[in-house]
Tab-separated table of C-alpha atoms in Angstrom:
chain	number	residue	atom	x	y	z
L	174	MET	CA	214.581	37.671	2.212
L	175	GLY	CA	214.857	34.042	3.293
L	176	ILE	CA	216.835	31.483	1.405
L	177	SER	CA	214.643	29.338	-0.769
L	178	SER	CA	215.759	25.824	-1.589
L	179	ASP	CA	217.077	26.924	-4.989
L	180	LEU	CA	219.286	29.678	-3.517
L	181	LYS	CA	222.232	27.687	-2.259
L	182	PRO	CA	225.407	29.706	-2.724
L	183	THR	CA	228.534	27.697	-3.542
L	184	GLU	CA	231.762	28.248	-1.587
L	185	SER	CA	233.056	30.653	-4.261
L	186	GLU	CA	229.742	32.508	-4.326
L	187	LEU	CA	229.843	32.828	-0.533
L	188	GLU	CA	233.303	34.402	-0.765
L	189	ILE	CA	231.889	37.008	-3.154
L	190	LEU	CA	228.804	37.562	-0.971
L	191	GLN	CA	231.050	38.149	2.060
L	192	ILE	CA	232.911	40.859	0.136
L	193	LEU	CA	229.634	42.498	-0.932
L	194	TRP	CA	228.267	42.304	2.632
L	195	GLU	CA	231.404	43.942	4.004
L	196	LYS	CA	232.017	46.548	1.279
L	197	GLY	CA	228.501	47.194	0.010
L	198	ASN	CA	228.106	47.935	-3.700
L	199	CYS	CA	231.080	46.766	-5.780
L	200	THR	CA	232.223	46.403	-9.350
L	201	VAL	CA	233.600	43.079	-10.584
L	202	ARG	CA	237.082	44.676	-10.460
L	203	ASP	CA	236.573	45.643	-6.773
L	204	VAL	CA	235.580	42.085	-5.882
L	205	HIS	CA	238.337	40.558	-8.002
L	206	GLU	CA	241.064	42.666	-6.361
L	207	ILE	CA	239.960	41.479	-2.915
L	208	LEU	CA	239.666	37.831	-3.996
L	209	GLU	CA	243.095	37.981	-5.626
L	210	LYS	CA	244.729	38.683	-2.238
L	211	SER	CA	243.740	35.260	-0.907
L	212	LYS	CA	243.530	33.047	-3.986
L	213	ASP	CA	244.756	32.786	-7.530
L	214	SER	CA	241.726	33.718	-9.567
L	215	GLY	CA	241.397	35.268	-13.008
L	216	TYR	CA	239.285	38.372	-13.624
L	217	THR	CA	237.130	36.544	-16.189
L	218	THR	CA	236.421	33.796	-13.617
L	219	THR	CA	235.203	36.409	-11.118
L	220	LEU	CA	233.128	38.105	-13.829
L	221	LYS	CA	231.521	34.805	-14.877
L	222	LEU	CA	230.774	33.851	-11.252
L	223	MET	CA	229.102	37.194	-10.594
L	224	GLN	CA	227.059	36.902	-13.810
L	225	ILE	CA	225.886	33.437	-12.696
L	226	MET	CA	225.086	34.827	-9.230
L	227	HIS	CA	222.974	37.523	-10.906
L	228	GLU	CA	221.097	34.890	-12.921
L	229	LYS	CA	220.505	32.875	-9.716
L	230	GLY	CA	219.148	35.943	-7.907
L	231	LEU	CA	221.974	36.108	-5.346
L	232	VAL	CA	223.086	39.602	-6.427
L	233	ALA	CA	221.531	42.612	-8.145
L	234	ARG	CA	223.326	44.388	-10.973
L	235	ASP	CA	222.999	48.101	-11.742
L	236	THR	CA	223.755	48.590	-15.426
L	237	SER	CA	222.966	52.313	-15.562
L	238	SER	CA	226.636	53.286	-15.875
L	239	LYS	CA	229.437	51.838	-18.027
L	240	THR	CA	230.793	49.921	-15.037
L	241	HIS	CA	228.201	47.551	-13.624
L	242	ILE	CA	227.672	47.717	-9.850
L	243	TYR	CA	226.727	44.560	-7.934
L	244	THR	CA	224.849	44.335	-4.616
L	245	ALA	CA	224.147	41.269	-2.479
L	246	LEU	CA	220.456	40.346	-2.437
L	247	LEU	CA	220.761	37.769	0.338
L	248	ASN	CA	220.674	38.984	3.933
L	249	GLN	CA	223.970	38.132	5.660
L	250	GLN	CA	222.475	37.140	9.013
L	251	LYS	CA	219.743	34.962	7.479
L	252	THR	CA	222.212	33.301	5.102
L	253	GLU	CA	224.656	32.553	7.933
L	254	GLN	CA	221.818	31.218	10.107
L	255	HIS	CA	220.554	28.999	7.278
L	256	LEU	CA	224.039	27.590	6.612
L	257	VAL	CA	224.761	27.000	10.316
L	258	ASN	CA	221.407	25.232	10.785
L	259	LYS	CA	222.158	23.086	7.748
L	260	MET	CA	225.615	22.241	9.136
L	261	ILE	CA	224.193	21.390	12.585
L	262	ASP	CA	221.642	19.054	10.981
L	263	ASN	CA	223.941	17.455	8.404
L	264	VAL	CA	227.310	17.302	10.173
L	265	PHE	CA	226.560	17.350	13.900
L	266	ASN	CA	223.389	15.239	13.880
L	267	GLY	CA	221.312	18.144	15.170
L	268	SER	CA	223.603	18.865	18.153
L	269	THR	CA	224.366	22.569	18.611
L	270	ALA	CA	226.623	21.687	21.552
L	271	ARG	CA	228.799	19.438	19.364
L	272	LEU	CA	229.153	22.229	16.791
L	273	VAL	CA	230.175	24.766	19.446
L	274	MET	CA	232.635	22.399	21.154
L	275	GLN	CA	234.173	21.482	17.794
L	276	ALA	CA	234.498	25.140	16.830
L	277	LEU	CA	236.056	26.173	20.138
L	278	GLY	CA	238.322	23.122	20.220
L	279	ASN	CA	239.761	23.799	16.772
L	280	HIS	CA	240.242	27.565	16.945
L	281	ASN	CA	242.090	29.685	19.432
L	282	ALA	CA	239.375	32.021	20.659
L	283	SER	CA	240.645	35.276	22.131
L	284	LYS	CA	239.811	36.204	25.722
L	285	ASP	CA	237.381	38.840	24.378
L	286	GLU	CA	235.638	36.242	22.201
L	287	ILE	CA	235.351	33.823	25.137
L	288	ASP	CA	233.975	36.624	27.338
L	289	SER	CA	231.406	37.467	24.625
L	290	ILE	CA	230.407	33.805	24.381
L	291	LYS	CA	230.010	33.558	28.177
L	292	LYS	CA	227.890	36.713	28.195
L	293	TYR	CA	225.745	35.334	25.368
L	294	LEU	CA	225.288	32.011	27.192
L	295	ASP	CA	224.307	33.867	30.365
L	296	GLU	CA	221.667	35.793	28.370
L	297	LEU	CA	220.317	32.557	26.878
L	298	SER	CA	219.980	30.868	30.262
L	299	LYS	CA	217.883	33.684	31.811
């Protein structure tokens, strides 16, 4: 599923999507307990966000049991690609190189990450 122009997850929605992508099917409580580790967020806030995400078509909700189970409807790779392309266009004036240099300049990449990047670049230049 591609991202249509009306499916633009907010930062908070992306945090929830990342949990669903990593963990798979989750209850609101599952998601809330993970979110709570990194930010001060109330259970009802998480519940409301996930209900809004369901209305927007970002997540599916299985209501067959007492505890509702949520699943991400957006594909992780396509969503990431869409957001990166948007960032390249809007922030880096269409320059992929500027994005990469900014990312590598601001974060300490491990030797393994740098080796993976070199390998990827070698593959691209073939």
